[in-house]
mmCIF file of C-alpha atoms in Angstrom:
data_model
loop_
_atom_site.group_PDB
_atom_site.id
_atom_site.type_symbol
_atom_site.label_atom_id
_atom_site.label_comp_id
_atom_site.label_asym_id
_atom_site.label_seq_id
_atom_site.Cartn_x
_atom_site.Cartn_y
_atom_site.Cartn_z
ATOM 1 C CA MET A 1 -8.803 46.873 8.980
ATOM 2 C CA MET A 2 -7.628 45.577 12.120
ATOM 3 C CA TYR A 3 -10.854 43.486 12.689
ATOM 4 C CA ARG A 4 -10.752 41.961 9.406
ATOM 5 C CA LEU A 5 -7.202 40.860 10.017
ATOM 6 C CA LEU A 6 -8.432 39.438 13.456
ATOM 7 C CA ALA A 7 -11.283 37.662 11.559
ATOM 8 C CA ASP A 8 -8.712 36.119 9.073
ATOM 9 C CA ALA A 9 -6.416 35.295 11.779
ATOM 10 C CA ALA A 10 -9.187 33.390 13.640
ATOM 11 C CA MET A 11 -10.048 31.558 10.516
ATOM 12 C CA VAL A 12 -6.405 30.404 9.855
ATOM 13 C CA VAL A 13 -6.040 29.226 13.619
ATOM 14 C CA HIS A 14 -9.439 27.323 13.163
ATOM 15 C CA PHE A 15 -8.319 25.588 9.916
ATOM 16 C CA THR A 16 -4.823 24.762 11.782
ATOM 17 C CA PHE A 17 -6.782 23.334 14.720
ATOM 18 C CA LEU A 18 -8.986 21.039 12.641
ATOM 19 C CA LEU A 19 -5.893 19.781 10.707
ATOM 20 C CA TYR A 20 -4.187 18.998 13.971
ATOM 21 C CA LEU A 21 -7.383 17.144 15.069
ATOM 22 C CA ALA A 22 -7.155 15.026 12.009
ATOM 23 C CA VAL A 23 -3.321 14.348 11.879
ATOM 24 C CA GLY A 24 -2.095 15.277 15.374
ATOM 25 C CA GLY A 25 -1.846 11.488 16.300
ATOM 26 C CA PHE A 26 0.514 11.092 13.495
ATOM 27 C CA VAL A 27 2.567 14.040 14.598
ATOM 28 C CA ALA A 28 2.838 12.205 18.072
ATOM 29 C CA TRP A 29 4.610 9.161 16.190
ATOM 30 C CA ARG A 30 7.621 11.448 15.726
ATOM 31 C CA TRP A 31 7.227 13.721 18.810
ATOM 32 C CA ARG A 32 5.820 11.506 21.454
ATOM 33 C CA ARG A 33 4.869 14.367 23.771
ATOM 34 C CA ALA A 34 2.562 15.879 21.074
ATOM 35 C CA ILE A 35 -0.098 13.370 22.099
ATOM 36 C CA TRP A 36 -0.639 15.423 25.279
ATOM 37 C CA ALA A 37 -1.667 18.317 23.137
ATOM 38 C CA HIS A 38 -3.686 16.198 20.799
ATOM 39 C CA LEU A 39 -5.864 14.613 23.517
ATOM 40 C CA PRO A 40 -7.699 17.797 24.632
ATOM 41 C CA VAL A 41 -8.041 18.732 20.822
ATOM 42 C CA VAL A 42 -9.844 15.585 20.237
ATOM 43 C CA GLY A 43 -11.906 15.951 23.388
ATOM 44 C CA TRP A 44 -13.064 19.398 22.258
ATOM 45 C CA GLY A 45 -14.047 17.935 18.817
ATOM 46 C CA VAL A 46 -16.089 15.237 20.279
ATOM 47 C CA LEU A 47 -17.771 17.559 22.860
ATOM 48 C CA SER A 48 -18.517 20.011 19.945
ATOM 49 C CA ILE A 49 -20.142 17.382 17.808
ATOM 50 C CA VAL A 50 -22.078 15.717 20.692
ATOM 51 C CA THR A 51 -23.279 18.766 22.537
ATOM 52 C CA GLY A 52 -23.304 21.252 19.641
ATOM 53 C CA VAL A 53 -21.424 23.762 21.682
ATOM 54 C CA GLU A 54 -19.952 26.644 19.767
ATOM 55 C CA CYS A 55 -16.205 26.874 19.298
ATOM 56 C CA PRO A 56 -14.668 30.147 20.734
ATOM 57 C CA LEU A 57 -12.736 30.456 17.443
ATOM 58 C CA THR A 58 -16.028 30.648 15.787
ATOM 59 C CA LEU A 59 -17.368 33.197 18.091
ATOM 60 C CA ALA A 60 -14.043 35.308 17.701
ATOM 61 C CA GLU A 61 -14.197 35.154 13.961
ATOM 62 C CA ASP A 62 -17.789 36.085 13.737
ATOM 63 C CA TRP A 63 -17.430 39.040 16.177
ATOM 64 C CA ALA A 64 -14.356 40.345 14.360
ATOM 65 C CA ARG A 65 -16.201 39.996 11.006
ATOM 66 C CA ARG A 66 -19.330 41.869 12.263
ATOM 67 C CA THR A 67 -17.147 44.679 13.825
ATOM 68 C CA ALA A 68 -15.286 45.152 10.705
ATOM 69 C CA GLY A 69 -18.605 45.676 8.844
ATOM 70 C CA LEU A 70 -18.572 42.264 7.048
ATOM 71 C CA GLU A 71 -21.285 39.781 7.100
ATOM 72 C CA GLY A 72 -20.988 37.419 10.027
ATOM 73 C CA LEU A 73 -20.798 33.593 9.832
ATOM 74 C CA PRO A 74 -23.977 31.638 9.089
ATOM 75 C CA ALA A 75 -25.937 29.926 11.871
ATOM 76 C CA GLY A 76 -24.065 26.782 11.476
ATOM 77 C CA GLY A 77 -20.744 28.528 12.040
ATOM 78 C CA PHE A 78 -17.234 27.876 10.768
ATOM 79 C CA ILE A 79 -17.854 24.165 9.527
ATOM 80 C CA ASP A 80 -20.945 25.092 7.568
ATOM 81 C CA HIS A 81 -19.328 28.125 6.007
ATOM 82 C CA TYR A 82 -15.875 27.001 5.054
ATOM 83 C CA ILE A 83 -16.014 23.155 4.948
ATOM 84 C CA GLU A 84 -19.559 21.643 4.290
ATOM 85 C CA GLY A 85 -20.540 22.052 0.782
ATOM 86 C CA VAL A 86 -16.986 23.330 -0.155
ATOM 87 C CA ILE A 87 -14.639 20.595 0.720
ATOM 88 C CA TYR A 88 -17.376 17.837 0.797
ATOM 89 C CA PRO A 89 -21.072 17.793 0.134
ATOM 90 C CA GLU A 90 -23.258 18.557 3.090
ATOM 91 C CA GLU A 91 -24.903 15.055 2.925
ATOM 92 C CA TYR A 92 -21.577 13.420 3.438
ATOM 93 C CA THR A 93 -20.930 15.105 7.002
ATOM 94 C CA ASN A 94 -21.379 11.920 8.987
ATOM 95 C CA LEU A 95 -19.028 10.133 6.485
ATOM 96 C CA ALA A 96 -16.436 12.886 6.832
ATOM 97 C CA ARG A 97 -16.757 12.665 10.646
ATOM 98 C CA LEU A 98 -16.431 8.923 10.587
ATOM 99 C CA GLY A 99 -13.293 9.212 8.332
ATOM 100 C CA VAL A 100 -11.567 11.588 10.719
ATOM 101 C CA ALA A 101 -12.544 9.361 13.622
ATOM 102 C CA VAL A 102 -10.862 6.330 11.940
ATOM 103 C CA LEU A 103 -7.960 8.428 11.177
ATOM 104 C CA ILE A 104 -7.518 9.380 14.545
ATOM 105 C CA LEU A 105 -8.059 5.819 15.894
ATOM 106 C CA PHE A 106 -5.455 4.581 13.339
ATOM 107 C CA SER A 107 -2.738 7.106 14.469
ATOM 108 C CA TYR A 108 -3.580 6.231 18.071
ATOM 109 C CA VAL A 109 -2.978 2.543 17.498
ATOM 110 C CA GLY A 110 0.098 3.370 15.677
ATOM 111 C CA TYR A 111 1.279 5.449 18.475
ATOM 112 C CA VAL A 112 0.850 2.608 21.013
ATOM 113 C CA LEU A 113 2.585 0.213 18.684
ATOM 114 C CA ARG A 114 5.466 2.538 18.001
ATOM 115 C CA ARG A 115 5.996 3.003 21.840
ATOM 116 C CA GLN A 116 6.384 -0.689 22.396
#
């Protein structure tokens, strides 16, 4: 039971992380110091896309699920299991990534303009 809760907690934290990745720049419009937390989040997002390095949250959830006796995450990990094919069709992955990149860029431009 405890490992199942741990797996669920890792999933919730992962979704929260991805949400902050997408909209954290807008949060910084209101709370300027939030940009310093958002920059490493964006860096990790870019690193994971470019290099394919697996997220520690994915590893933690997969381990907890398997330890709880549940099926682990598929080979593609968190994104393949919860997002691709569920929130958007798999063939639109690059378009979704581009959309998030544009959203981040727009939020950063707005952040700089609001600081002036």
